[in-house]
Short mmCIF file of N, CA, C and O in Angstrom, two decimals:
data_model
loop_
_atom_site.label_atom_id
_atom_site.label_comp_id
_atom_site.label_asym_id
_atom_site.label_seq_id
_atom_site.Cartn_x
_atom_site.Cartn_y
_atom_site.Cartn_z
N UNK A 16 111.97 99.25 96.97
CA UNK A 16 111.68 101.12 97.43
C UNK A 16 110.41 101.49 97.77
O UNK A 16 109.76 101.79 96.93
N UNK A 17 110.18 101.87 99.24
CA UNK A 17 108.72 102.35 98.90
C UNK A 17 108.25 103.58 98.04
O UNK A 17 109.14 104.68 97.71
N UNK A 18 107.17 103.30 97.21
CA UNK A 18 106.78 104.62 96.79
C UNK A 18 106.21 106.38 97.53
O UNK A 18 106.36 107.29 96.37
N UNK A 19 106.18 106.18 98.80
CA UNK A 19 105.71 106.76 99.44
C UNK A 19 104.54 107.68 98.70
O UNK A 19 104.59 109.38 98.40
N UNK A 20 103.58 107.29 98.50
CA UNK A 20 101.94 108.12 97.65
C UNK A 20 101.86 109.10 98.72
O UNK A 20 101.75 109.19 99.48
N UNK A 21 100.94 109.88 97.60
CA UNK A 21 101.13 111.27 98.31
C UNK A 21 100.17 111.42 99.25
O UNK A 21 99.27 112.80 99.74
N UNK A 22 98.72 110.38 99.49
CA UNK A 22 97.62 110.74 99.59
C UNK A 22 97.08 109.79 100.84
O UNK A 22 97.27 108.35 100.30
N UNK A 23 95.73 109.87 101.45
CA UNK A 23 95.01 109.20 101.97
C UNK A 23 93.94 108.20 101.13
O UNK A 23 93.40 108.97 100.80
N UNK A 24 93.77 107.12 100.78
CA UNK A 24 93.05 106.23 100.10
C UNK A 24 91.77 106.44 100.36
O UNK A 24 90.77 106.75 99.54
N UNK A 25 91.32 106.88 101.81
CA UNK A 25 90.03 106.94 102.55
C UNK A 25 89.49 108.48 102.00
O UNK A 25 88.27 108.61 100.96
N UNK A 26 90.13 109.45 102.76
CA UNK A 26 89.75 110.80 102.73
C UNK A 26 90.62 111.88 101.62
O UNK A 26 90.13 112.85 101.53
N UNK A 27 91.28 111.25 101.18
CA UNK A 27 92.31 111.96 99.90
C UNK A 27 93.27 113.33 100.92
O UNK A 27 93.54 113.79 100.02
N UNK A 28 93.33 112.77 102.07
CA UNK A 28 94.21 114.22 103.01
C UNK A 28 96.21 113.66 102.49
O UNK A 28 96.34 112.87 102.22
N UNK A 29 96.28 115.29 102.31
CA UNK A 29 97.82 114.60 101.71
C UNK A 29 98.73 114.42 102.74
O UNK A 29 98.74 114.48 104.36
N UNK A 30 99.36 113.25 102.60
CA UNK A 30 100.47 112.75 103.24
C UNK A 30 101.74 113.07 102.61
O UNK A 30 102.31 112.04 101.83
N UNK A 31 102.52 113.82 102.87
CA UNK A 31 103.78 114.58 102.04
C UNK A 31 104.80 113.26 102.77
O UNK A 31 104.30 112.77 104.14
N UNK A 32 106.37 112.79 102.12
CA UNK A 32 106.72 111.88 102.78
C UNK A 32 107.13 111.81 103.78
O UNK A 32 107.93 111.02 104.50
N UNK A 33 107.29 113.12 104.54
CA UNK A 33 107.53 113.75 105.85
C UNK A 33 106.69 113.25 106.68
O UNK A 33 107.11 113.53 108.09
N UNK A 34 105.29 113.26 106.46
CA UNK A 34 104.51 112.81 107.39
C UNK A 34 104.72 111.74 108.36
O UNK A 34 104.74 110.70 107.77
N UNK A 35 104.46 111.58 109.86
CA UNK A 35 104.37 110.85 110.63
C UNK A 35 102.92 110.52 111.10
O UNK A 35 102.57 109.39 111.36
N UNK A 36 101.99 110.67 109.95
CA UNK A 36 100.50 110.18 110.25
C UNK A 36 100.18 109.30 109.12
O UNK A 36 98.86 108.88 108.86
N UNK A 37 101.22 108.71 108.26
CA UNK A 37 100.75 107.80 106.59
C UNK A 37 100.85 106.28 107.60
O UNK A 37 101.88 106.10 107.96
N UNK A 38 99.91 105.50 107.12
CA UNK A 38 99.95 104.53 107.88
C UNK A 38 100.16 103.31 106.10
O UNK A 38 99.36 103.70 105.35
N UNK A 39 100.27 102.43 106.33
CA UNK A 39 100.55 101.47 105.05
C UNK A 39 100.52 99.93 105.45
O UNK A 39 100.59 99.50 106.10
N UNK A 40 100.29 99.02 104.23
CA UNK A 40 100.32 97.89 104.46
C UNK A 40 101.37 96.88 103.50
O UNK A 40 102.13 98.31 103.27
N UNK A 41 101.68 96.19 103.40
CA UNK A 41 102.49 95.25 102.49
C UNK A 41 102.63 95.51 101.23
O UNK A 41 103.40 95.58 100.48
N UNK A 42 101.47 96.16 100.62
CA UNK A 42 101.40 96.50 99.14
C UNK A 42 101.28 98.17 98.67
O UNK A 42 100.88 98.24 98.16
N UNK A 43 101.51 98.51 100.35
CA UNK A 43 101.87 99.89 100.25
C UNK A 43 100.72 100.75 100.27
O UNK A 43 100.47 102.14 99.70
N UNK A 44 99.28 100.13 99.95
CA UNK A 44 98.16 101.29 100.16
C UNK A 44 98.70 101.83 101.50
O UNK A 44 98.92 101.55 102.61
N UNK A 45 97.88 103.19 101.12
CA UNK A 45 98.18 104.11 101.94
C UNK A 45 97.00 104.97 102.55
O UNK A 45 95.90 105.17 101.86
N UNK A 46 96.83 105.20 103.90
CA UNK A 46 95.73 105.92 104.66
C UNK A 46 96.30 106.78 105.54
O UNK A 46 97.33 106.47 106.23
N UNK A 47 95.59 107.78 106.03
CA UNK A 47 95.95 108.11 107.37
C UNK A 47 95.98 107.85 108.31
O UNK A 47 95.10 106.85 108.38
N UNK A 48 96.26 107.93 109.21
CA UNK A 48 95.91 107.59 111.17
C UNK A 48 94.58 107.78 111.31
O UNK A 48 94.16 106.60 111.96
N UNK A 49 94.11 108.63 110.95
CA UNK A 49 92.90 109.17 111.26
C UNK A 49 91.76 107.93 110.54
O UNK A 49 91.08 107.02 111.50
N UNK A 50 91.58 107.48 109.80
CA UNK A 50 90.85 106.86 108.97
C UNK A 50 91.43 104.94 108.92
O UNK A 50 90.66 104.43 109.20
N UNK A 51 93.26 104.65 109.18
CA UNK A 51 93.11 103.66 109.62
C UNK A 51 92.79 103.11 110.99
O UNK A 51 92.68 101.74 110.83
N UNK A 52 92.79 103.97 111.94
CA UNK A 52 92.15 103.76 113.13
C UNK A 52 90.94 103.75 113.33
O UNK A 52 90.04 102.67 113.81
N UNK A 53 90.27 104.71 112.60
CA UNK A 53 88.91 105.41 113.01
C UNK A 53 87.80 103.95 112.47
O UNK A 53 87.05 103.80 112.60
N UNK A 54 88.36 104.15 110.88
CA UNK A 54 87.32 103.49 109.99
C UNK A 54 88.09 102.16 109.42
O UNK A 54 86.80 101.50 109.61
N UNK A 55 88.84 101.72 109.83
CA UNK A 55 89.50 100.48 109.19
C UNK A 55 90.06 99.50 110.28
O UNK A 55 90.25 98.66 110.37
N UNK A 56 90.01 100.12 111.47
CA UNK A 56 90.38 99.55 112.65
C UNK A 56 92.10 98.74 112.77
O UNK A 56 92.22 97.55 113.05
N UNK A 57 92.95 99.21 112.02
CA UNK A 57 94.17 99.19 111.72
C UNK A 57 94.16 98.14 110.66
O UNK A 57 95.38 97.36 110.50
N UNK A 58 93.39 97.57 109.82
CA UNK A 58 93.15 96.61 108.94
C UNK A 58 93.33 97.32 107.46
O UNK A 58 92.29 98.30 107.40
N UNK A 59 93.81 97.06 106.60
CA UNK A 59 93.58 97.13 105.12
C UNK A 59 92.13 96.89 104.19
O UNK A 59 92.07 95.66 104.33
N UNK A 60 91.67 97.82 103.54
CA UNK A 60 90.25 97.60 103.25
C UNK A 60 90.49 96.69 101.66
O UNK A 60 89.72 96.18 101.42
N UNK A 61 91.81 96.87 100.77
CA UNK A 61 92.62 96.18 99.85
C UNK A 61 93.01 94.77 100.09
O UNK A 61 92.10 93.82 99.36
N UNK A 62 93.74 94.47 101.24
CA UNK A 62 93.74 93.13 100.97
C UNK A 62 93.89 92.60 102.43
O UNK A 62 94.60 91.57 102.77
N UNK A 63 93.44 93.18 103.24
CA UNK A 63 93.26 92.52 105.38
C UNK A 63 94.69 92.49 105.50
O UNK A 63 94.60 92.26 107.03
N UNK A 64 95.42 93.15 104.93
CA UNK A 64 96.93 93.22 106.04
C UNK A 64 96.73 94.15 107.04
O UNK A 64 96.19 95.29 106.81
N UNK A 65 97.85 93.64 107.87
CA UNK A 65 97.54 95.00 108.92
C UNK A 65 98.54 96.45 108.19
O UNK A 65 99.34 96.37 107.49
N UNK A 66 98.02 97.78 109.19
CA UNK A 66 98.59 98.60 108.68
C UNK A 66 99.52 99.24 109.43
O UNK A 66 99.30 99.75 110.60
N UNK A 67 100.33 99.78 109.20
CA UNK A 67 101.83 100.20 110.11
C UNK A 67 102.41 101.67 109.65
O UNK A 67 102.11 102.06 108.38
N UNK A 68 103.16 102.38 110.52
CA UNK A 68 103.53 103.86 109.96
C UNK A 68 104.56 103.34 109.10
O UNK A 68 104.99 103.05 109.06
N UNK A 69 103.86 104.44 108.25
CA UNK A 69 105.22 104.19 106.86
C UNK A 69 106.26 105.00 107.45
O UNK A 69 106.38 106.17 108.21
N UNK A 70 107.54 104.29 106.98
CA UNK A 70 108.86 105.05 107.64
C UNK A 70 109.25 106.44 106.55
O UNK A 70 108.68 106.58 105.99
N UNK A 71 109.52 107.40 107.96
CA UNK A 71 110.03 108.68 107.39
C UNK A 71 111.60 108.17 106.12
O UNK A 71 112.62 107.86 107.25
N UNK A 72 111.48 108.88 104.87
CA UNK A 72 112.64 108.86 104.14
C UNK A 72 113.43 109.80 104.79
O UNK A 72 112.80 111.08 104.35
N UNK A 73 114.81 109.83 104.72
CA UNK A 73 115.82 110.99 105.32
C UNK A 73 115.83 112.19 103.83
O UNK A 73 115.64 111.53 103.05
N UNK A 74 115.82 113.18 104.38
CA UNK A 74 116.10 114.27 103.31
C UNK A 74 116.68 114.58 102.43
O UNK A 74 116.35 114.86 100.99
N UNK A 75 117.90 113.97 102.89
CA UNK A 75 119.02 113.82 101.67
C UNK A 75 118.67 112.82 100.79
O UNK A 75 119.16 113.24 99.49
N UNK A 76 117.87 111.65 100.92
CA UNK A 76 117.85 110.14 100.23
C UNK A 76 116.14 111.05 99.15
O UNK A 76 116.09 110.23 98.34
N UNK A 77 115.64 111.78 100.00
CA UNK A 77 113.90 112.01 99.44
C UNK A 77 114.38 112.78 98.26
O UNK A 77 113.67 113.03 97.36
N UNK A 78 115.79 113.79 97.98
CA UNK A 78 115.71 114.70 97.15
C UNK A 78 116.69 113.69 95.87
O UNK A 78 116.09 113.79 94.59
N UNK A 79 117.18 112.58 96.39
CA UNK A 79 117.66 111.61 95.39
C UNK A 79 116.34 110.79 94.89
O UNK A 79 116.21 110.42 93.59
N UNK A 80 115.54 110.55 96.08
CA UNK A 80 114.58 109.45 95.56
C UNK A 80 112.98 109.90 95.72
O UNK A 80 112.77 109.33 96.89
N UNK A 81 112.75 110.78 95.10
CA UNK A 81 111.28 111.14 95.84
C UNK A 81 110.35 110.22 95.66
O UNK A 81 110.54 109.37 95.60
N UNK A 82 109.00 111.36 96.84
CA UNK A 82 107.62 110.09 96.80
C UNK A 82 107.16 110.56 95.36
O UNK A 82 107.51 111.29 94.66
N UNK A 83 106.17 109.56 95.28
CA UNK A 83 105.44 109.52 94.13
C UNK A 83 104.63 110.66 94.14
O UNK A 83 103.95 111.22 95.01
N UNK A 84 104.27 110.83 93.00
CA UNK A 84 103.16 112.11 92.79
C UNK A 84 101.70 111.47 92.49
O UNK A 84 100.44 112.12 92.47
N UNK A 85 101.48 110.20 92.09
CA UNK A 85 100.08 109.39 92.37
C UNK A 85 99.24 109.76 92.81
O UNK A 85 99.62 108.58 94.23
N UNK A 86 98.28 110.20 92.74
CA UNK A 86 97.82 109.70 94.07
C UNK A 86 96.07 108.60 93.84
O UNK A 86 95.61 108.70 92.64
N UNK A 87 95.96 107.67 94.76
CA UNK A 87 94.89 106.51 94.77
C UNK A 87 94.01 107.38 95.68
O UNK A 87 94.18 107.61 96.68
N UNK A 88 92.83 106.80 95.33
CA UNK A 88 91.45 107.13 95.77
C UNK A 88 90.32 106.37 95.97
O UNK A 88 89.99 106.12 94.63
N UNK A 89 89.90 105.79 96.91
CA UNK A 89 88.57 105.13 96.85
C UNK A 89 87.64 105.78 96.25
O UNK A 89 87.06 106.49 97.75
N UNK A 90 87.00 106.09 95.83
CA UNK A 90 85.56 106.84 95.47
C UNK A 90 84.61 106.34 96.14
O UNK A 90 83.88 107.21 96.21
N UNK A 91 84.42 105.10 96.01
CA UNK A 91 83.25 104.70 97.04
C UNK A 91 83.71 104.72 98.77
O UNK A 91 82.57 104.60 99.30
N UNK A 92 84.57 105.22 99.17
CA UNK A 92 84.80 105.20 100.36
C UNK A 92 85.81 104.13 100.89
O UNK A 92 85.66 103.45 99.82
N UNK A 93 86.23 103.96 101.97
CA UNK A 93 86.66 103.09 102.58
C UNK A 93 85.79 102.46 103.66
O UNK A 93 84.69 103.32 104.64
N UNK A 94 85.55 101.02 103.11
CA UNK A 94 84.91 100.34 104.92
C UNK A 94 86.12 98.72 104.63
O UNK A 94 87.00 98.80 104.12
N UNK A 95 85.74 98.50 105.86
CA UNK A 95 86.89 97.69 106.67
C UNK A 95 87.01 96.56 105.75
O UNK A 95 85.81 96.17 105.02
N UNK A 96 87.67 95.71 105.18
CA UNK A 96 87.82 94.35 104.34
C UNK A 96 87.24 93.31 105.08
O UNK A 96 86.93 93.24 106.37
N UNK A 97 86.04 92.88 104.43
CA UNK A 97 85.70 91.64 104.56
C UNK A 97 86.62 90.02 104.51
O UNK A 97 86.52 90.37 103.28
N UNK A 98 86.76 89.43 105.13
CA UNK A 98 87.48 88.37 105.18
C UNK A 98 86.49 86.96 104.32
O UNK A 98 85.42 86.93 105.38
N UNK A 99 86.74 86.29 103.59
CA UNK A 99 86.11 85.55 103.34
C UNK A 99 86.01 83.98 103.82
O UNK A 99 87.23 83.71 104.29
#
């Protein structure tokens, strides 16, 4: 089950579970749409995976399975991943 992280790892923008602006990779690294597109070119800086829109959990299921409260932030900011 997706953890639905509450913020963008780059700019710390709030991304509540119902946000359609949240983008994730297969490891659930989470970014706002602005950072994902403008700063990262749609590629996760952590794993080089594709960033796609995070699905929205239905309200009834969100009550039973709430999103994560753990914030993840890259203190050095975000830069596109470099593939070796």
